[in-house]
Amino acid sequence: MNTPAHLILGAAICARPPRKGILAAAILGGLAPDLSLYLLAGFALFVQQIPPQIVFDELYFSELWQAVFAVDNSFFVWGGLILLAAWRQWPLLLAFAAAGFLHIALDFPLHHDDGRPHFWPLTGWVFESPISYWDIRRGAQVIAPLEGALCAFATIALWRRFPSILARAGFTALLLLELWVIRGWYLFAG
């Protein structure tokens, strides 16, 4: 799934008011499994000035990058954080970890040839799904509109749960970004 979708769905499923900070924890948890990709790719693209084709066709699949992705996309790491949060009764960590776990659980069936090793440290095996959230050749023409619709419904739920103007503006911005990214996949990856 696209990162904005993870933020929206993580907030919709894992954040319940009125606990202070719960929304931020869920949004950060929804972002966390993709954060290493943004940091690594951003550094390679903008600091090292490596061409995008090399970054996404070679570096993305390199042993080093995949080792990083293995840690922040592991069901065991996120599951362990959920157990720790539940045991210690830390609601902010629970929201963060649950949104991170949801992120990788939604990614698992939606990556064809760009998946992550979700079962690290037990194995480096990567599931190669027959469907993809972004690749038109692998069903994205069905998955992407469903993802967009799910995010629209989740945004409506978030509007009702968090009525402040700032929160509603943020959710709307995330939804618009999600729809813009879906449009981009259709135009450039189809």
JSON list of C-alpha atoms in Angstrom, two decimals, residues 1-176:
[
{"chain": "A", "resi": 1, "resn": "MET", "atom": "CA", "xyz": [0.00, 0.00, 0.00]},
{"chain": "A", "resi": 2, "resn": "ASN", "atom": "CA", "xyz": [1.00, 3.60, -0.40]},
{"chain": "A", "resi": 3, "resn": "THR", "atom": "CA", "xyz": [2.41, 5.27, 2.70]},
{"chain": "A", "resi": 4, "resn": "PRO", "atom": "CA", "xyz": [-0.46, 7.80, 3.04]},
{"chain": "A", "resi": 5, "resn": "ALA", "atom": "CA", "xyz": [-2.87, 4.86, 3.13]},
{"chain": "A", "resi": 6, "resn": "HIS", "atom": "CA", "xyz": [-0.91, 3.31, 5.98]},
{"chain": "A", "resi": 7, "resn": "LEU", "atom": "CA", "xyz": [-1.08, 6.57, 7.93]},
{"chain": "A", "resi": 8, "resn": "ILE", "atom": "CA", "xyz": [-4.84, 6.92, 7.41]},
{"chain": "A", "resi": 9, "resn": "LEU", "atom": "CA", "xyz": [-5.66, 3.28, 8.18]},
{"chain": "A", "resi": 10, "resn": "GLY", "atom": "CA", "xyz": [-3.26, 3.14, 11.15]},
{"chain": "A", "resi": 11, "resn": "ALA", "atom": "CA", "xyz": [-4.96, 6.20, 12.64]},
{"chain": "A", "resi": 12, "resn": "ALA", "atom": "CA", "xyz": [-8.46, 4.93, 11.90]},
{"chain": "A", "resi": 13, "resn": "ILE", "atom": "CA", "xyz": [-7.89, 1.51, 13.45]},
{"chain": "A", "resi": 14, "resn": "CYS", "atom": "CA", "xyz": [-5.37, 2.23, 16.23]},
{"chain": "A", "resi": 15, "resn": "ALA", "atom": "CA", "xyz": [-6.18, 5.73, 17.53]},
{"chain": "A", "resi": 16, "resn": "ARG", "atom": "CA", "xyz": [-9.05, 6.34, 19.88]},
{"chain": "A", "resi": 17, "resn": "PRO", "atom": "CA", "xyz": [-9.54, 9.66, 21.66]},
{"chain": "A", "resi": 18, "resn": "PRO", "atom": "CA", "xyz": [-9.40, 11.17, 24.20]},
{"chain": "A", "resi": 19, "resn": "ARG", "atom": "CA", "xyz": [-5.94, 9.85, 25.24]},
{"chain": "A", "resi": 20, "resn": "LYS", "atom": "CA", "xyz": [-3.42, 12.60, 24.51]},
{"chain": "A", "resi": 21, "resn": "GLY", "atom": "CA", "xyz": [-0.84, 11.60, 21.91]},
{"chain": "A", "resi": 22, "resn": "ILE", "atom": "CA", "xyz": [-2.67, 8.48, 20.72]},
{"chain": "A", "resi": 23, "resn": "LEU", "atom": "CA", "xyz": [-3.29, 9.86, 17.22]},
{"chain": "A", "resi": 24, "resn": "ALA", "atom": "CA", "xyz": [0.36, 10.87, 16.78]},
{"chain": "A", "resi": 25, "resn": "ALA", "atom": "CA", "xyz": [1.50, 7.45, 18.03]},
{"chain": "A", "resi": 26, "resn": "ALA", "atom": "CA", "xyz": [-0.74, 5.64, 15.53]},
{"chain": "A", "resi": 27, "resn": "ILE", "atom": "CA", "xyz": [0.35, 7.86, 12.63]},
{"chain": "A", "resi": 28, "resn": "LEU", "atom": "CA", "xyz": [4.03, 7.40, 13.49]},
{"chain": "A", "resi": 29, "resn": "GLY", "atom": "CA", "xyz": [3.50, 3.64, 13.74]},
{"chain": "A", "resi": 30, "resn": "GLY", "atom": "CA", "xyz": [1.88, 3.65, 10.32]},
{"chain": "A", "resi": 31, "resn": "LEU", "atom": "CA", "xyz": [4.91, 5.47, 8.94]},
{"chain": "A", "resi": 32, "resn": "ALA", "atom": "CA", "xyz": [7.68, 3.56, 10.73]},
{"chain": "A", "resi": 33, "resn": "PRO", "atom": "CA", "xyz": [7.99, 0.51, 8.43]},
{"chain": "A", "resi": 34, "resn": "ASP", "atom": "CA", "xyz": [8.51, 2.80, 5.40]},
{"chain": "A", "resi": 35, "resn": "LEU", "atom": "CA", "xyz": [10.73, 5.35, 7.14]},
{"chain": "A", "resi": 36, "resn": "SER", "atom": "CA", "xyz": [14.00, 3.54, 6.40]},
{"chain": "A", "resi": 37, "resn": "LEU", "atom": "CA", "xyz": [13.15, 3.48, 2.69]},
{"chain": "A", "resi": 38, "resn": "TYR", "atom": "CA", "xyz": [12.55, 7.23, 2.68]},
{"chain": "A", "resi": 39, "resn": "LEU", "atom": "CA", "xyz": [15.77, 7.91, 4.57]},
{"chain": "A", "resi": 40, "resn": "LEU", "atom": "CA", "xyz": [17.93, 5.57, 2.47]},
{"chain": "A", "resi": 41, "resn": "ALA", "atom": "CA", "xyz": [16.41, 6.63, -0.86]},
{"chain": "A", "resi": 42, "resn": "GLY", "atom": "CA", "xyz": [16.41, 10.32, 0.07]},
{"chain": "A", "resi": 43, "resn": "PHE", "atom": "CA", "xyz": [20.08, 10.21, 1.02]},
{"chain": "A", "resi": 44, "resn": "ALA", "atom": "CA", "xyz": [20.99, 8.29, -2.15]},
{"chain": "A", "resi": 45, "resn": "LEU", "atom": "CA", "xyz": [18.91, 10.52, -4.45]},
{"chain": "A", "resi": 46, "resn": "PHE", "atom": "CA", "xyz": [19.52, 13.98, -2.98]},
{"chain": "A", "resi": 47, "resn": "VAL", "atom": "CA", "xyz": [22.84, 13.80, -1.15]},
{"chain": "A", "resi": 48, "resn": "GLN", "atom": "CA", "xyz": [24.73, 11.22, -3.20]},
{"chain": "A", "resi": 49, "resn": "GLN", "atom": "CA", "xyz": [22.82, 12.20, -6.37]},
{"chain": "A", "resi": 50, "resn": "ILE", "atom": "CA", "xyz": [22.46, 8.60, -7.51]},
{"chain": "A", "resi": 51, "resn": "PRO", "atom": "CA", "xyz": [19.99, 8.24, -10.42]},
{"chain": "A", "resi": 52, "resn": "PRO", "atom": "CA", "xyz": [16.52, 6.94, -9.43]},
{"chain": "A", "resi": 53, "resn": "GLN", "atom": "CA", "xyz": [16.85, 3.87, -11.65]},
{"chain": "A", "resi": 54, "resn": "ILE", "atom": "CA", "xyz": [19.93, 2.73, -9.70]},
{"chain": "A", "resi": 55, "resn": "VAL", "atom": "CA", "xyz": [18.33, 3.57, -6.35]},
{"chain": "A", "resi": 56, "resn": "PHE", "atom": "CA", "xyz": [15.11, 1.64, -6.99]},
{"chain": "A", "resi": 57, "resn": "ASP", "atom": "CA", "xyz": [16.35, -1.11, -9.31]},
{"chain": "A", "resi": 58, "resn": "GLU", "atom": "CA", "xyz": [19.66, -1.90, -7.58]},
{"chain": "A", "resi": 59, "resn": "LEU", "atom": "CA", "xyz": [20.14, -0.32, -4.15]},
{"chain": "A", "resi": 60, "resn": "TYR", "atom": "CA", "xyz": [16.59, -1.19, -3.04]},
{"chain": "A", "resi": 61, "resn": "PHE", "atom": "CA", "xyz": [17.39, -4.88, -3.57]},
{"chain": "A", "resi": 62, "resn": "SER", "atom": "CA", "xyz": [20.94, -4.70, -2.16]},
{"chain": "A", "resi": 63, "resn": "GLU", "atom": "CA", "xyz": [21.90, -6.85, 0.79]},
{"chain": "A", "resi": 64, "resn": "LEU", "atom": "CA", "xyz": [22.42, -3.80, 3.01]},
{"chain": "A", "resi": 65, "resn": "TRP", "atom": "CA", "xyz": [19.07, -2.17, 2.28]},
{"chain": "A", "resi": 66, "resn": "GLN", "atom": "CA", "xyz": [17.20, -5.47, 2.56]},
{"chain": "A", "resi": 67, "resn": "ALA", "atom": "CA", "xyz": [18.86, -6.06, 5.95]},
{"chain": "A", "resi": 68, "resn": "VAL", "atom": "CA", "xyz": [17.49, -2.73, 7.18]},
{"chain": "A", "resi": 69, "resn": "PHE", "atom": "CA", "xyz": [14.03, -3.47, 5.72]},
{"chain": "A", "resi": 70, "resn": "ALA", "atom": "CA", "xyz": [14.07, -6.89, 7.41]},
{"chain": "A", "resi": 71, "resn": "VAL", "atom": "CA", "xyz": [14.17, -5.32, 10.87]},
{"chain": "A", "resi": 72, "resn": "ASP", "atom": "CA", "xyz": [11.53, -2.61, 10.40]},
{"chain": "A", "resi": 73, "resn": "ASN", "atom": "CA", "xyz": [9.18, -4.91, 8.47]},
{"chain": "A", "resi": 74, "resn": "SER", "atom": "CA", "xyz": [9.38, -7.97, 10.72]},
{"chain": "A", "resi": 75, "resn": "PHE", "atom": "CA", "xyz": [6.18, -9.46, 12.10]},
{"chain": "A", "resi": 76, "resn": "PHE", "atom": "CA", "xyz": [8.27, -10.60, 15.07]},
{"chain": "A", "resi": 77, "resn": "VAL", "atom": "CA", "xyz": [9.63, -7.13, 15.85]},
{"chain": "A", "resi": 78, "resn": "TRP", "atom": "CA", "xyz": [6.21, -5.48, 15.64]},
{"chain": "A", "resi": 79, "resn": "GLY", "atom": "CA", "xyz": [4.50, -8.36, 17.42]},
{"chain": "A", "resi": 80, "resn": "GLY", "atom": "CA", "xyz": [7.08, -8.14, 20.21]},
{"chain": "A", "resi": 81, "resn": "LEU", "atom": "CA", "xyz": [6.40, -4.42, 20.58]},
{"chain": "A", "resi": 82, "resn": "ILE", "atom": "CA", "xyz": [2.66, -5.12, 20.82]},
{"chain": "A", "resi": 83, "resn": "LEU", "atom": "CA", "xyz": [3.25, -7.73, 23.53]},
{"chain": "A", "resi": 84, "resn": "LEU", "atom": "CA", "xyz": [5.57, -5.41, 25.46]},
{"chain": "A", "resi": 85, "resn": "ALA", "atom": "CA", "xyz": [3.05, -2.55, 25.25]},
{"chain": "A", "resi": 86, "resn": "ALA", "atom": "CA", "xyz": [0.18, -4.76, 26.37]},
{"chain": "A", "resi": 87, "resn": "TRP", "atom": "CA", "xyz": [2.22, -6.27, 29.21]},
{"chain": "A", "resi": 88, "resn": "ARG", "atom": "CA", "xyz": [3.43, -2.88, 30.48]},
{"chain": "A", "resi": 89, "resn": "GLN", "atom": "CA", "xyz": [0.06, -1.24, 29.73]},
{"chain": "A", "resi": 90, "resn": "TRP", "atom": "CA", "xyz": [1.59, 1.50, 27.61]},
{"chain": "A", "resi": 91, "resn": "PRO", "atom": "CA", "xyz": [-1.26, 2.71, 25.36]},
{"chain": "A", "resi": 92, "resn": "LEU", "atom": "CA", "xyz": [0.90, 5.02, 23.24]},
{"chain": "A", "resi": 93, "resn": "LEU", "atom": "CA", "xyz": [3.36, 2.24, 22.42]},
{"chain": "A", "resi": 94, "resn": "LEU", "atom": "CA", "xyz": [0.43, -0.09, 21.79]},
{"chain": "A", "resi": 95, "resn": "ALA", "atom": "CA", "xyz": [-1.09, 2.33, 19.26]},
{"chain": "A", "resi": 96, "resn": "PHE", "atom": "CA", "xyz": [2.32, 2.81, 17.61]},
{"chain": "A", "resi": 97, "resn": "ALA", "atom": "CA", "xyz": [3.09, -0.91, 17.45]},
{"chain": "A", "resi": 98, "resn": "ALA", "atom": "CA", "xyz": [-0.39, -1.93, 16.34]},
{"chain": "A", "resi": 99, "resn": "ALA", "atom": "CA", "xyz": [-0.29, 0.60, 13.48]},
{"chain": "A", "resi": 100, "resn": "GLY", "atom": "CA", "xyz": [3.18, -0.66, 12.47]},
{"chain": "A", "resi": 101, "resn": "PHE", "atom": "CA", "xyz": [1.97, -4.27, 12.56]},
{"chain": "A", "resi": 102, "resn": "LEU", "atom": "CA", "xyz": [-1.11, -3.32, 10.54]},
{"chain": "A", "resi": 103, "resn": "HIS", "atom": "CA", "xyz": [1.17, -1.62, 7.99]},
{"chain": "A", "resi": 104, "resn": "ILE", "atom": "CA", "xyz": [3.24, -4.73, 7.35]},
{"chain": "A", "resi": 105, "resn": "ALA", "atom": "CA", "xyz": [0.20, -7.03, 7.47]},
{"chain": "A", "resi": 106, "resn": "LEU", "atom": "CA", "xyz": [-1.40, -4.96, 4.70]},
{"chain": "A", "resi": 107, "resn": "ASP", "atom": "CA", "xyz": [1.85, -4.80, 2.71]},
{"chain": "A", "resi": 108, "resn": "PHE", "atom": "CA", "xyz": [2.48, -8.56, 2.89]},
{"chain": "A", "resi": 109, "resn": "PRO", "atom": "CA", "xyz": [-0.15, -9.60, 0.30]},
{"chain": "A", "resi": 110, "resn": "LEU", "atom": "CA", "xyz": [0.31, -6.52, -1.92]},
{"chain": "A", "resi": 111, "resn": "HIS", "atom": "CA", "xyz": [3.96, -6.70, -3.03]},
{"chain": "A", "resi": 112, "resn": "HIS", "atom": "CA", "xyz": [4.82, -8.81, -6.04]},
{"chain": "A", "resi": 113, "resn": "ASP", "atom": "CA", "xyz": [8.55, -8.47, -6.66]},
{"chain": "A", "resi": 114, "resn": "ASP", "atom": "CA", "xyz": [9.39, -5.73, -4.16]},
{"chain": "A", "resi": 115, "resn": "GLY", "atom": "CA", "xyz": [8.38, -7.33, -0.88]},
{"chain": "A", "resi": 116, "resn": "ARG", "atom": "CA", "xyz": [10.31, -7.37, 2.36]},
{"chain": "A", "resi": 117, "resn": "PRO", "atom": "CA", "xyz": [11.56, -10.23, 4.57]},
{"chain": "A", "resi": 118, "resn": "HIS", "atom": "CA", "xyz": [8.63, -10.13, 7.02]},
{"chain": "A", "resi": 119, "resn": "PHE", "atom": "CA", "xyz": [9.77, -13.14, 9.05]},
{"chain": "A", "resi": 120, "resn": "TRP", "atom": "CA", "xyz": [13.18, -11.87, 10.12]},
{"chain": "A", "resi": 121, "resn": "PRO", "atom": "CA", "xyz": [15.10, -13.00, 12.20]},
{"chain": "A", "resi": 122, "resn": "LEU", "atom": "CA", "xyz": [13.88, -16.55, 11.55]},
{"chain": "A", "resi": 123, "resn": "THR", "atom": "CA", "xyz": [14.31, -16.31, 7.80]},
{"chain": "A", "resi": 124, "resn": "GLY", "atom": "CA", "xyz": [15.13, -13.87, 5.03]},
{"chain": "A", "resi": 125, "resn": "TRP", "atom": "CA", "xyz": [12.41, -15.35, 2.82]},
{"chain": "A", "resi": 126, "resn": "VAL", "atom": "CA", "xyz": [10.32, -12.79, 0.90]},
{"chain": "A", "resi": 127, "resn": "PHE", "atom": "CA", "xyz": [6.76, -13.60, -0.15]},
{"chain": "A", "resi": 128, "resn": "GLU", "atom": "CA", "xyz": [6.17, -12.82, -3.83]},
{"chain": "A", "resi": 129, "resn": "SER", "atom": "CA", "xyz": [2.47, -12.06, -4.02]},
{"chain": "A", "resi": 130, "resn": "PRO", "atom": "CA", "xyz": [0.60, -12.58, -7.27]},
{"chain": "A", "resi": 131, "resn": "ILE", "atom": "CA", "xyz": [-0.93, -9.11, -6.81]},
{"chain": "A", "resi": 132, "resn": "SER", "atom": "CA", "xyz": [0.52, -5.64, -6.40]},
{"chain": "A", "resi": 133, "resn": "TYR", "atom": "CA", "xyz": [-0.81, -2.37, -5.07]},
{"chain": "A", "resi": 134, "resn": "TRP", "atom": "CA", "xyz": [1.06, -0.35, -7.72]},
{"chain": "A", "resi": 135, "resn": "ASP", "atom": "CA", "xyz": [1.82, -2.63, -10.71]},
{"chain": "A", "resi": 136, "resn": "ILE", "atom": "CA", "xyz": [-1.00, -2.60, -13.28]},
{"chain": "A", "resi": 137, "resn": "ARG", "atom": "CA", "xyz": [0.29, -5.91, -14.66]},
{"chain": "A", "resi": 138, "resn": "ARG", "atom": "CA", "xyz": [-0.39, -7.46, -11.24]},
{"chain": "A", "resi": 139, "resn": "GLY", "atom": "CA", "xyz": [-3.90, -6.20, -10.50]},
{"chain": "A", "resi": 140, "resn": "ALA", "atom": "CA", "xyz": [-3.31, -2.64, -9.33]},
{"chain": "A", "resi": 141, "resn": "GLN", "atom": "CA", "xyz": [-6.16, -1.48, -11.54]},
{"chain": "A", "resi": 142, "resn": "VAL", "atom": "CA", "xyz": [-8.44, -3.25, -9.02]},
{"chain": "A", "resi": 143, "resn": "ILE", "atom": "CA", "xyz": [-6.37, -2.86, -5.82]},
{"chain": "A", "resi": 144, "resn": "ALA", "atom": "CA", "xyz": [-5.63, 0.88, -6.17]},
{"chain": "A", "resi": 145, "resn": "PRO", "atom": "CA", "xyz": [-9.28, 2.02, -6.39]},
{"chain": "A", "resi": 146, "resn": "LEU", "atom": "CA", "xyz": [-10.17, -0.26, -3.47]},
{"chain": "A", "resi": 147, "resn": "GLU", "atom": "CA", "xyz": [-7.30, 1.23, -1.46]},
{"chain": "A", "resi": 148, "resn": "GLY", "atom": "CA", "xyz": [-8.49, 4.74, -2.33]},
{"chain": "A", "resi": 149, "resn": "ALA", "atom": "CA", "xyz": [-12.08, 3.95, -1.36]},
{"chain": "A", "resi": 150, "resn": "LEU", "atom": "CA", "xyz": [-11.01, 2.33, 1.92]},
{"chain": "A", "resi": 151, "resn": "CYS", "atom": "CA", "xyz": [-8.96, 5.43, 2.73]},
{"chain": "A", "resi": 152, "resn": "ALA", "atom": "CA", "xyz": [-11.92, 7.69, 1.93]},
{"chain": "A", "resi": 153, "resn": "PHE", "atom": "CA", "xyz": [-14.16, 5.75, 4.33]},
{"chain": "A", "resi": 154, "resn": "ALA", "atom": "CA", "xyz": [-11.44, 5.74, 6.99]},
{"chain": "A", "resi": 155, "resn": "THR", "atom": "CA", "xyz": [-10.99, 9.51, 6.56]},
{"chain": "A", "resi": 156, "resn": "ILE", "atom": "CA", "xyz": [-14.72, 10.04, 7.14]},
{"chain": "A", "resi": 157, "resn": "ALA", "atom": "CA", "xyz": [-14.48, 7.94, 10.32]},
{"chain": "A", "resi": 158, "resn": "LEU", "atom": "CA", "xyz": [-11.47, 9.95, 11.46]},
{"chain": "A", "resi": 159, "resn": "TRP", "atom": "CA", "xyz": [-13.32, 13.23, 10.78]},
{"chain": "A", "resi": 160, "resn": "ARG", "atom": "CA", "xyz": [-16.08, 12.06, 13.10]},
{"chain": "A", "resi": 161, "resn": "ARG", "atom": "CA", "xyz": [-13.68, 10.84, 15.80]},
{"chain": "A", "resi": 162, "resn": "PHE", "atom": "CA", "xyz": [-11.33, 13.84, 15.71]},
{"chain": "A", "resi": 163, "resn": "PRO", "atom": "CA", "xyz": [-13.41, 16.97, 15.04]},
{"chain": "A", "resi": 164, "resn": "SER", "atom": "CA", "xyz": [-10.69, 19.62, 15.35]},
{"chain": "A", "resi": 165, "resn": "ILE", "atom": "CA", "xyz": [-10.02, 21.68, 12.24]},
{"chain": "A", "resi": 166, "resn": "LEU", "atom": "CA", "xyz": [-6.32, 20.81, 12.35]},
{"chain": "A", "resi": 167, "resn": "ALA", "atom": "CA", "xyz": [-6.96, 17.06, 12.54]},
{"chain": "A", "resi": 168, "resn": "ARG", "atom": "CA", "xyz": [-9.55, 17.20, 9.76]},
{"chain": "A", "resi": 169, "resn": "ALA", "atom": "CA", "xyz": [-7.21, 19.22, 7.56]},
{"chain": "A", "resi": 170, "resn": "GLY", "atom": "CA", "xyz": [-4.44, 16.69, 8.17]},
{"chain": "A", "resi": 171, "resn": "PHE", "atom": "CA", "xyz": [-6.66, 13.71, 7.34]},
{"chain": "A", "resi": 172, "resn": "THR", "atom": "CA", "xyz": [-7.91, 15.44, 4.21]},
{"chain": "A", "resi": 173, "resn": "ALA", "atom": "CA", "xyz": [-4.35, 16.24, 3.14]},
{"chain": "A", "resi": 174, "resn": "LEU", "atom": "CA", "xyz": [-3.35, 12.60, 3.63]},
{"chain": "A", "resi": 175, "resn": "LEU", "atom": "CA", "xyz": [-6.35, 11.42, 1.60]},
{"chain": "A", "resi": 176, "resn": "LEU", "atom": "CA", "xyz": [-5.55, 13.86, -1.22]}
]
